[in-house]
Amino acid sequence: MSRRADSDETRATARPGRGDGGRPDQPGRGGRPGRDDRDDRGRTAAADARPDQPGADAASASASASAEPVRTEEAHTTAARTGRALTTSALHAAATGADTFPAVLRKALGRRGLSLERVSERLKARGITISQATLSSWQRGRSQPERARSLRAVDVLEEILDLPAGTLRSLLGPRRPRGRTTPPGAEGAALQILGEDSVVEKALGARFRHFNQETSSLMVHDIVRIGESGTMSGFSTTNVLRSGRAGADRALFVLSFDDEAAEPVDIRVTCGRLAEATYLKGLKSLVLEIHFGRKLAKLDTTVVSYAVEVSPSLTRATHYERWSRTNLHEYLQQVYFHPGALPVDCHRYVREKVGAPPRAQRRIPLGAAHDVHVLTSRCKPGVHGVAWEYGP
C-alpha cells in the first residue's frame, strides 16, 4: 500500500541531503535525499505514544541520558545533521540550559530504558491509572500533573525511575488554566487533522509548532504514477502558495509512505530551490524544504513544483492521500496506471482527519489515458484520497 501525508505547508528536521554535484540549493536541480539509516534509538521517547511497537511511526526509543546538551544556536543544526526531531521542550532546555519537568522525565525514561506502556503498567500495578497518552503529554510539555492522582503518580514515577524523592515534583510549574486549549496558528490547525504524536509532528520536532505559519496553499495539483507491477513509481506536485505576512521565503513538505521498501531515489525541484531533502527511514517519510528564491510581500503568491521518483515497494499501491489544514481553492488529484496494472474499480473519498473512517465515497471512471482524476473546488481541511482495487 502507498499513502502520502503531505501538508500544503510541511515538515522537516534532519540533515540536508546533497543535490546534483553536492549543491542541493540550485534551482531546477534534484538529488538523492539525505538518509537516516539508523534505528530509532536516536529519537526521544517524547515523540511516541506507542513505544513498544516496531518502527518509528509507532514508536521511538528514549534518548540516552548521557547525551551532551546543545546550545540554542546549535539545536536546529544538530537536528539537521543527525536526523533527530527536537521537541519544543527539548529546544527550550537547550536554550536555557535549565532542567525542566519534561526534559528530566525523558532523560530518566531513557536511562531506565522503559517504554511509556511499561511505565503505565507499573503505575497501574500500584493502583494508579495513567494512560500512555497522558505520559506522552507530560514528557512533551503539553500538559503537567496537577490533580491529586497525577501528583501521586509523579511520586511513584520517581521510585520507578530511580530518582531521588522530589526530583520531578520540584520541577512542576504553577497550575495551568483548566480545560484543554488548542495551540494557536498552524500547529493547532495541523493537530486537528493529524492528531497528537503524528508522523509529521515527529519528523518536524520543534519546527512543528511554527509549521508553515507564514504561508497557505491556494491550489494543489498532484500527479501519481503507478508502474507495471502496481507499485508507485513516482509522483509530482505543483503547489500555489500565498504569503500571510511579509518576508515568507520557504515552505516545508512531508511525504509519507506505507511500505518501507518504497523509498525516494531521486528528487527534482522545477519551481523553487531545494534546500533540504531528508528521508527518515524509521518514519518512512521524506522531508523537503523548498526556498522560493525571494521574500514574498504580504498576500503575494509563488509556485512550488517538485517530482519524486520512488523505488519499487513490496506490495501494490492501493490508495493515495493528501491532508490539508487549510481551505484550498482547488485541488486536482490525478493517478496514471500502467496498461499492465489497470484497476477494476476506483473511488474518491474524504476523511475528517487522519485515521477517521472515509466518507463521501464515489466511484470515478478510468480515462482513455489509463488515468483517474478528482477535481475539488473549495476543498475543505481534512484528508482527500483516491483508492483503487485490482482484479484477481
GROMACS .gro file of C-alpha atoms in nm:
model
  392
    1MET     CA    1   0.000   0.000   0.000
    2SER     CA    2   0.109   0.351  -0.061
    3ARG     CA    3  -0.001   0.658   0.118
    4ARG     CA    4   0.120   1.012   0.127
    5ALA     CA    5   0.068   1.253   0.413
    6ASP     CA    6   0.168   1.580   0.262
    7SER     CA    7   0.075   1.909   0.415
    8ASP     CA    8   0.042   2.211   0.198
    9GLU     CA    9   0.296   2.364   0.431
   10THR     CA   10   0.509   2.069   0.557
   11ARG     CA   11   0.763   1.918   0.794
   12ALA     CA   12   1.135   1.863   0.822
   13THR     CA   13   1.410   1.838   1.080
   14ALA     CA   14   1.705   1.642   0.959
   15ARG     CA   15   2.040   1.662   0.792
   16PRO     CA   16   2.035   1.825   0.449
   17GLY     CA   17   2.056   1.591   0.155
   18ARG     CA   18   2.302   1.675  -0.122
   19GLY     CA   19   2.169   1.757  -0.463
   20ASP     CA   20   2.329   1.741  -0.804
   21GLY     CA   21   2.701   1.784  -0.768
   22GLY     CA   22   2.662   1.833  -0.395
   23ARG     CA   23   2.473   2.163  -0.435
   24PRO     CA   24   2.114   2.099  -0.320
   25ASP     CA   25   2.003   2.460  -0.343
   26GLN     CA   26   2.045   2.504  -0.717
   27PRO     CA   27   1.717   2.586  -0.892
   28GLY     CA   28   1.583   2.318  -1.121
   29ARG     CA   29   1.816   2.058  -0.976
   30GLY     CA   30   1.731   1.750  -0.785
   31GLY     CA   31   1.922   1.497  -0.584
   32ARG     CA   32   1.906   1.197  -0.363
   33PRO     CA   33   1.762   1.264  -0.020
   34GLY     CA   34   1.972   1.255   0.292
   35ARG     CA   35   1.929   0.923   0.466
   36ASP     CA   36   1.892   0.836   0.830
   37ASP     CA   37   1.956   0.461   0.826
   38ARG     CA   38   1.996   0.437   1.200
   39ASP     CA   39   1.730   0.274   1.409
   40ASP     CA   40   1.508   0.489   1.628
   41ARG     CA   41   1.737   0.493   1.930
   42GLY     CA   42   1.840   0.845   1.839
   43ARG     CA   43   1.491   0.983   1.877
   44THR     CA   44   1.333   1.094   2.202
   45ALA     CA   45   1.069   0.894   2.381
   46ALA     CA   46   0.862   1.210   2.375
   47ALA     CA   47   0.791   1.150   2.011
   48ASP     CA   48   0.596   0.840   2.082
   49ALA     CA   49   0.272   0.730   2.238
   50ARG     CA   50   0.326   0.363   2.149
   51PRO     CA   51   0.689   0.293   2.226
   52ASP     CA   52   0.675  -0.085   2.219
   53GLN     CA   53   0.566  -0.110   1.856
   54PRO     CA   54   0.836  -0.158   1.591
   55GLY     CA   55   0.905   0.127   1.353
   56ALA     CA   56   0.916   0.495   1.425
   57ASP     CA   57   0.560   0.559   1.312
   58ALA     CA   58   0.451   0.361   1.612
   59ALA     CA   59   0.729   0.445   1.850
   60SER     CA   60   1.076   0.564   1.922
   61ALA     CA   61   1.308   0.460   2.199
   62SER     CA   62   1.413   0.719   2.451
   63ALA     CA   63   1.725   0.926   2.408
   64SER     CA   64   2.030   0.843   2.616
   65ALA     CA   65   2.054   1.033   2.941
   66SER     CA   66   2.425   1.079   2.880
   67ALA     CA   67   2.371   1.284   2.565
   68GLU     CA   68   2.551   1.616   2.576
   69PRO     CA   69   2.326   1.923   2.597
   70VAL     CA   70   2.334   2.154   2.295
   71ARG     CA   71   2.337   2.531   2.290
   72THR     CA   72   2.043   2.724   2.146
   73GLU     CA   73   2.216   2.813   1.823
   74GLU     CA   74   2.321   2.452   1.777
   75ALA     CA   75   1.984   2.293   1.847
   76HIS     CA   76   1.839   2.300   1.496
   77THR     CA   77   2.180   2.241   1.339
   78THR     CA   78   2.217   1.923   1.543
   79ALA     CA   79   1.872   1.809   1.433
   80ALA     CA   80   1.960   1.881   1.071
   81ARG     CA   81   2.285   1.688   1.094
   82THR     CA   82   2.158   1.381   1.277
   83GLY     CA   83   1.802   1.347   1.158
   84ARG     CA   84   1.672   1.374   1.515
   85ALA     CA   85   1.345   1.552   1.579
   86LEU     CA   86   1.366   1.808   1.859
   87THR     CA   87   1.057   1.861   2.069
   88THR     CA   88   0.959   2.207   2.190
   89SER     CA   89   1.058   2.112   2.544
   90ALA     CA   90   1.397   1.983   2.432
   91LEU     CA   91   1.461   2.301   2.240
   92HIS     CA   92   1.366   2.506   2.546
   93ALA     CA   93   1.607   2.309   2.761
   94ALA     CA   94   1.883   2.364   2.506
   95ALA     CA   95   1.808   2.735   2.505
   96THR     CA   96   1.802   2.787   2.879
   97GLY     CA   97   2.042   2.520   2.999
   98ALA     CA   98   1.793   2.451   3.279
   99ASP     CA   99   1.624   2.121   3.356
  100THR     CA  100   1.250   2.111   3.311
  101PHE     CA  101   0.995   1.852   3.418
  102PRO     CA  102   0.953   1.714   3.061
  103ALA     CA  103   1.330   1.705   3.000
  104VAL     CA  104   1.412   1.527   3.326
  105LEU     CA  105   1.127   1.281   3.274
  106ARG     CA  106   1.252   1.199   2.922
  107LYS     CA  107   1.610   1.155   3.043
  108ALA     CA  108   1.501   0.926   3.324
  109LEU     CA  109   1.293   0.713   3.087
  110GLY     CA  110   1.590   0.691   2.853
  111ARG     CA  111   1.829   0.594   3.128
  112ARG     CA  112   1.596   0.321   3.256
  113GLY     CA  113   1.504   0.206   2.904
  114LEU     CA  114   1.134   0.197   2.988
  115SER     CA  115   0.858   0.246   2.732
  116LEU     CA  116   0.551   0.451   2.815
  117GLU     CA  117   0.341   0.136   2.801
  118ARG     CA  118   0.564  -0.033   3.059
  119VAL     CA  119   0.554   0.271   3.286
  120SER     CA  120   0.175   0.287   3.258
  121GLU     CA  121   0.154  -0.081   3.353
  122ARG     CA  122   0.379  -0.032   3.657
  123LEU     CA  123   0.172   0.261   3.775
  124LYS     CA  124  -0.145   0.055   3.733
  125ALA     CA  125   0.008  -0.221   3.943
  126ARG     CA  126   0.044   0.041   4.218
  127GLY     CA  127  -0.323   0.134   4.187
  128ILE     CA  128  -0.274   0.447   3.972
  129THR     CA  129  -0.422   0.460   3.623
  130ILE     CA  130  -0.234   0.699   3.393
  131SER     CA  131  -0.264   0.643   3.018
  132GLN     CA  132   0.027   0.633   2.775
  133ALA     CA  133  -0.117   0.940   2.603
  134THR     CA  134  -0.106   1.134   2.931
  135LEU     CA  135   0.252   1.026   2.998
  136SER     CA  136   0.346   1.129   2.646
  137SER     CA  137   0.181   1.466   2.701
  138TRP     CA  138   0.377   1.517   3.024
  139GLN     CA  139   0.712   1.442   2.869
  140ARG     CA  140   0.635   1.664   2.570
  141GLY     CA  141   0.542   1.957   2.791
  142ARG     CA  142   0.188   1.978   2.653
  143SER     CA  143   0.039   1.925   2.996
  144GLN     CA  144   0.162   1.871   3.350
  145PRO     CA  145   0.046   1.669   3.652
  146GLU     CA  146  -0.183   1.878   3.874
  147ARG     CA  147  -0.464   1.670   4.019
  148ALA     CA  148  -0.412   1.461   4.332
  149ARG     CA  149  -0.398   1.131   4.141
  150SER     CA  150  -0.148   1.273   3.893
  151LEU     CA  151   0.073   1.412   4.169
  152ARG     CA  152   0.069   1.073   4.339
  153ALA     CA  153   0.171   0.921   4.007
  154VAL     CA  154   0.468   1.160   3.995
  155ASP     CA  155   0.582   1.040   4.337
  156VAL     CA  156   0.561   0.678   4.222
  157LEU     CA  157   0.735   0.766   3.894
  158GLU     CA  158   1.033   0.889   4.093
  159GLU     CA  159   1.055   0.544   4.253
  160ILE     CA  160   1.009   0.358   3.923
  161LEU     CA  161   1.274   0.570   3.753
  162ASP     CA  162   1.519   0.556   4.046
  163LEU     CA  163   1.509   0.931   4.102
  164PRO     CA  164   1.563   1.097   4.442
  165ALA     CA  165   1.236   1.185   4.612
  166GLY     CA  166   1.106   1.523   4.499
  167THR     CA  167   1.314   1.538   4.178
  168LEU     CA  168   1.015   1.558   3.947
  169ARG     CA  169   0.776   1.726   4.192
  170SER     CA  170   1.014   2.018   4.241
  171LEU     CA  171   1.012   2.092   3.867
  172LEU     CA  172   0.636   2.132   3.831
  173GLY     CA  173   0.527   2.484   3.748
  174PRO     CA  174   0.216   2.669   3.865
  175ARG     CA  175  -0.126   2.526   3.789
  176ARG     CA  176  -0.246   2.590   3.436
  177PRO     CA  177  -0.596   2.711   3.340
  178ARG     CA  178  -0.846   2.424   3.346
  179GLY     CA  179  -0.971   2.281   3.020
  180ARG     CA  180  -0.793   2.189   2.701
  181THR     CA  181  -0.652   2.472   2.497
  182THR     CA  182  -0.579   2.442   2.127
  183PRO     CA  183  -0.232   2.556   2.024
  184PRO     CA  184  -0.252   2.873   1.815
  185GLY     CA  185  -0.191   2.910   1.445
  186ALA     CA  186  -0.051   2.644   1.218
  187GLU     CA  187   0.019   2.393   1.496
  188GLY     CA  188  -0.340   2.394   1.621
  189ALA     CA  189  -0.484   2.357   1.273
  190ALA     CA  190  -0.248   2.071   1.191
  191LEU     CA  191  -0.325   1.891   1.519
  192GLN     CA  192  -0.697   1.896   1.437
  193ILE     CA  193  -0.626   1.696   1.119
  194LEU     CA  194  -0.327   1.487   1.225
  195GLY     CA  195  -0.395   1.428   1.593
  196GLU     CA  196  -0.131   1.402   1.865
  197ASP     CA  197   0.206   1.232   1.807
  198SER     CA  198   0.165   1.213   1.430
  199VAL     CA  199   0.443   1.113   1.193
  200VAL     CA  200   0.452   1.473   1.070
  201GLU     CA  201   0.499   1.611   1.421
  202LYS     CA  202   0.773   1.358   1.497
  203ALA     CA  203   0.963   1.447   1.182
  204LEU     CA  204   0.936   1.822   1.234
  205GLY     CA  205   1.005   1.824   1.606
  206ALA     CA  206   1.026   2.180   1.735
  207ARG     CA  207   0.953   2.323   1.393
  208PHE     CA  208   0.605   2.170   1.401
  209ARG     CA  209   0.498   2.449   1.634
  210HIS     CA  210   0.554   2.708   1.362
  211PHE     CA  211   0.457   2.476   1.081
  212ASN     CA  212   0.449   2.690   0.763
  213GLN     CA  213   0.254   2.954   0.950
  214GLU     CA  214   0.372   3.222   0.706
  215THR     CA  215   0.207   3.064   0.401
  216SER     CA  216  -0.105   2.876   0.297
  217SER     CA  217  -0.186   2.677  -0.016
  218LEU     CA  218  -0.434   2.809  -0.269
  219MET     CA  219  -0.420   2.538  -0.534
  220VAL     CA  220  -0.251   2.197  -0.543
  221HIS     CA  221  -0.210   1.955  -0.835
  222ASP     CA  222  -0.083   1.603  -0.758
  223ILE     CA  223   0.013   1.351  -1.026
  224VAL     CA  224   0.079   0.992  -0.918
  225ARG     CA  225   0.221   0.724  -1.147
  226ILE     CA  226   0.163   0.353  -1.091
  227GLY     CA  227   0.409   0.116  -1.262
  228GLU     CA  228   0.359  -0.220  -1.430
  229SER     CA  229   0.395  -0.407  -1.102
  230GLY     CA  230   0.118  -0.199  -0.945
  231THR     CA  231   0.358  -0.010  -0.720
  232MET     CA  232   0.401   0.365  -0.719
  233SER     CA  233   0.689   0.469  -0.943
  234GLY     CA  234   0.674   0.839  -0.867
  235PHE     CA  235   0.466   1.150  -0.815
  236SER     CA  236   0.484   1.521  -0.878
  237THR     CA  237   0.321   1.819  -0.710
  238THR     CA  238   0.257   2.177  -0.809
  239ASN     CA  239   0.155   2.399  -0.519
  240VAL     CA  240   0.044   2.763  -0.541
  241LEU     CA  241   0.119   2.932  -0.208
  242ARG     CA  242   0.011   3.268  -0.071
  243SER     CA  243   0.204   3.456   0.194
  244GLY     CA  244   0.013   3.558   0.505
  245ARG     CA  245   0.280   3.806   0.607
  246ALA     CA  246   0.573   3.987   0.453
  247GLY     CA  247   0.905   3.804   0.447
  248ALA     CA  248   0.797   3.443   0.382
  249ASP     CA  249   1.069   3.273   0.177
  250ARG     CA  250   1.034   2.895   0.221
  251ALA     CA  251   0.797   2.606   0.287
  252LEU     CA  252   0.827   2.257   0.431
  253PHE     CA  253   0.668   1.943   0.287
  254VAL     CA  254   0.636   1.598   0.441
  255LEU     CA  255   0.567   1.294   0.224
  256SER     CA  256   0.498   0.959   0.388
  257PHE     CA  257   0.488   0.604   0.254
  258ASP     CA  258   0.308   0.296   0.383
  259ASP     CA  259   0.564   0.046   0.255
  260GLU     CA  260   0.916   0.077   0.396
  261ALA     CA  261   1.060  -0.061   0.070
  262ALA     CA  262   0.920   0.241  -0.118
  263GLU     CA  263   1.195   0.498  -0.077
  264PRO     CA  264   1.264   0.819  -0.270
  265VAL     CA  265   1.556   0.768  -0.510
  266ASP     CA  266   1.552   1.099  -0.696
  267ILE     CA  267   1.406   1.443  -0.628
  268ARG     CA  268   1.374   1.724  -0.878
  269VAL     CA  269   1.250   2.074  -0.800
  270THR     CA  270   1.144   2.274  -1.104
  271CYS     CA  271   0.993   2.576  -0.927
  272GLY     CA  272   1.180   2.686  -0.617
  273ARG     CA  273   1.516   2.580  -0.475
  274LEU     CA  274   1.569   2.254  -0.290
  275ALA     CA  275   1.744   2.342   0.038
  276GLU     CA  276   1.682   2.023   0.237
  277ALA     CA  277   1.580   1.669   0.145
  278THR     CA  278   1.589   1.404   0.414
  279TYR     CA  279   1.441   1.057   0.414
  280LEU     CA  280   1.365   0.936   0.767
  281LYS     CA  281   1.363   0.560   0.723
  282GLY     CA  282   1.216   0.485   1.064
  283LEU     CA  283   0.923   0.716   0.994
  284LYS     CA  284   0.901   0.616   0.626
  285SER     CA  285   0.880   0.986   0.547
  286LEU     CA  286   1.055   1.233   0.322
  287VAL     CA  287   1.103   1.592   0.437
  288LEU     CA  288   1.160   1.867   0.184
  289GLU     CA  289   1.244   2.229   0.250
  290ILE     CA  290   1.200   2.440  -0.062
  291HIS     CA  291   1.301   2.805  -0.082
  292PHE     CA  292   1.111   3.047  -0.302
  293GLY     CA  293   1.420   3.240  -0.414
  294ARG     CA  294   1.281   3.568  -0.282
  295LYS     CA  295   1.098   3.712   0.014
  296LEU     CA  296   0.726   3.747  -0.050
  297ALA     CA  297   0.522   4.054   0.026
  298LYS     CA  298   0.203   4.004   0.226
  299LEU     CA  299  -0.063   3.827   0.013
  300ASP     CA  300   0.194   3.768  -0.261
  301THR     CA  301   0.188   3.426  -0.432
  302THR     CA  302   0.451   3.184  -0.553
  303VAL     CA  303   0.457   2.842  -0.721
  304VAL     CA  304   0.648   2.541  -0.591
  305SER     CA  305   0.684   2.230  -0.809
  306TYR     CA  306   0.871   1.910  -0.735
  307ALA     CA  307   0.882   1.549  -0.851
  308VAL     CA  308   0.994   1.239  -0.661
  309GLU     CA  309   1.096   0.908  -0.813
  310VAL     CA  310   1.026   0.611  -0.585
  311SER     CA  311   1.187   0.267  -0.557
  312PRO     CA  312   0.953  -0.033  -0.602
  313SER     CA  313   0.759  -0.130  -0.290
  314LEU     CA  314   0.690  -0.485  -0.176
  315THR     CA  315   0.314  -0.456  -0.218
  316ARG     CA  316   0.087  -0.292  -0.470
  317ALA     CA  317  -0.026   0.062  -0.413
  318THR     CA  318  -0.398   0.084  -0.340
  319HIS     CA  319  -0.454   0.448  -0.247
  320TYR     CA  320  -0.309   0.798  -0.237
  321GLU     CA  321  -0.397   1.071   0.012
  322ARG     CA  322  -0.321   1.434   0.080
  323TRP     CA  323  -0.403   1.611   0.402
  324SER     CA  324  -0.456   1.984   0.426
  325ARG     CA  325  -0.501   2.207   0.730
  326THR     CA  326  -0.638   2.500   0.528
  327ASN     CA  327  -0.910   2.557   0.271
  328LEU     CA  328  -0.786   2.508  -0.085
  329HIS     CA  329  -0.941   2.699  -0.372
  330GLU     CA  330  -0.883   2.393  -0.589
  331TYR     CA  331  -0.727   2.051  -0.552
  332LEU     CA  332  -0.663   1.830  -0.855
  333GLN     CA  333  -0.561   1.467  -0.796
  334GLN     CA  334  -0.454   1.252  -1.092
  335VAL     CA  335  -0.342   0.889  -1.089
  336TYR     CA  336  -0.193   0.729  -1.403
  337PHE     CA  337  -0.183   0.350  -1.428
  338HIS     CA  338   0.048   0.137  -1.642
  339PRO     CA  339  -0.153  -0.056  -1.903
  340GLY     CA  340  -0.035  -0.377  -1.738
  341ALA     CA  341  -0.170  -0.275  -1.395
  342LEU     CA  342  -0.516  -0.136  -1.458
  343PRO     CA  343  -0.757  -0.132  -1.163
  344VAL     CA  344  -1.107  -0.277  -1.179
  345ASP     CA  345  -1.256  -0.012  -0.953
  346CYS     CA  346  -1.161   0.340  -0.839
  347HIS     CA  347  -1.328   0.575  -0.597
  348ARG     CA  348  -1.266   0.903  -0.422
  349TYR     CA  349  -1.319   0.970  -0.051
  350VAL     CA  350  -1.269   1.222   0.225
  351ARG     CA  351  -1.170   1.181   0.591
  352GLU     CA  352  -1.232   1.444   0.855
  353LYS     CA  353  -0.890   1.371   0.999
  354VAL     CA  354  -0.617   1.110   0.980
  355GLY     CA  355  -0.749   0.774   1.096
  356ALA     CA  356  -1.116   0.872   1.064
  357PRO     CA  357  -1.342   0.649   0.852
  358PRO     CA  358  -1.377   0.753   0.487
  359ARG     CA  359  -1.693   0.932   0.381
  360ALA     CA  360  -1.835   1.093   0.065
  361GLN     CA  361  -1.715   0.791  -0.132
  362ARG     CA  362  -1.791   0.799  -0.503
  363ARG     CA  363  -1.680   0.585  -0.795
  364ILE     CA  364  -1.469   0.754  -1.060
  365PRO     CA  365  -1.419   0.622  -1.415
  366LEU     CA  366  -1.090   0.525  -1.576
  367GLY     CA  367  -0.999   0.759  -1.864
  368ALA     CA  368  -0.861   0.686  -2.210
  369ALA     CA  369  -0.508   0.760  -2.085
  370HIS     CA  370  -0.548   0.491  -1.814
  371ASP     CA  371  -0.593   0.764  -1.555
  372VAL     CA  372  -0.843   0.880  -1.296
  373HIS     CA  373  -0.876   1.229  -1.158
  374VAL     CA  374  -1.064   1.422  -0.893
  375LEU     CA  375  -1.107   1.799  -0.907
  376THR     CA  376  -1.234   1.955  -0.586
  377SER     CA  377  -1.321   2.324  -0.567
  378ARG     CA  378  -1.339   2.493  -0.228
  379CYS     CA  379  -1.158   2.197  -0.080
  380LYS     CA  380  -1.209   2.192   0.298
  381PRO     CA  381  -0.943   2.095   0.554
  382GLY     CA  382  -0.910   1.721   0.601
  383VAL     CA  383  -0.775   1.417   0.419
  384HIS     CA  384  -0.860   1.376   0.050
  385GLY     CA  385  -0.786   1.049  -0.123
  386VAL     CA  386  -0.827   0.820  -0.420
  387ALA     CA  387  -0.840   0.440  -0.375
  388TRP     CA  388  -0.845   0.157  -0.627
  389GLU     CA  389  -0.874  -0.221  -0.643
  390TYR     CA  390  -0.713  -0.474  -0.874
  391GLY     CA  391  -0.880  -0.781  -1.018
  392PRO     CA  392  -0.787  -1.137  -0.923
   0.00000   0.00000   0.00000
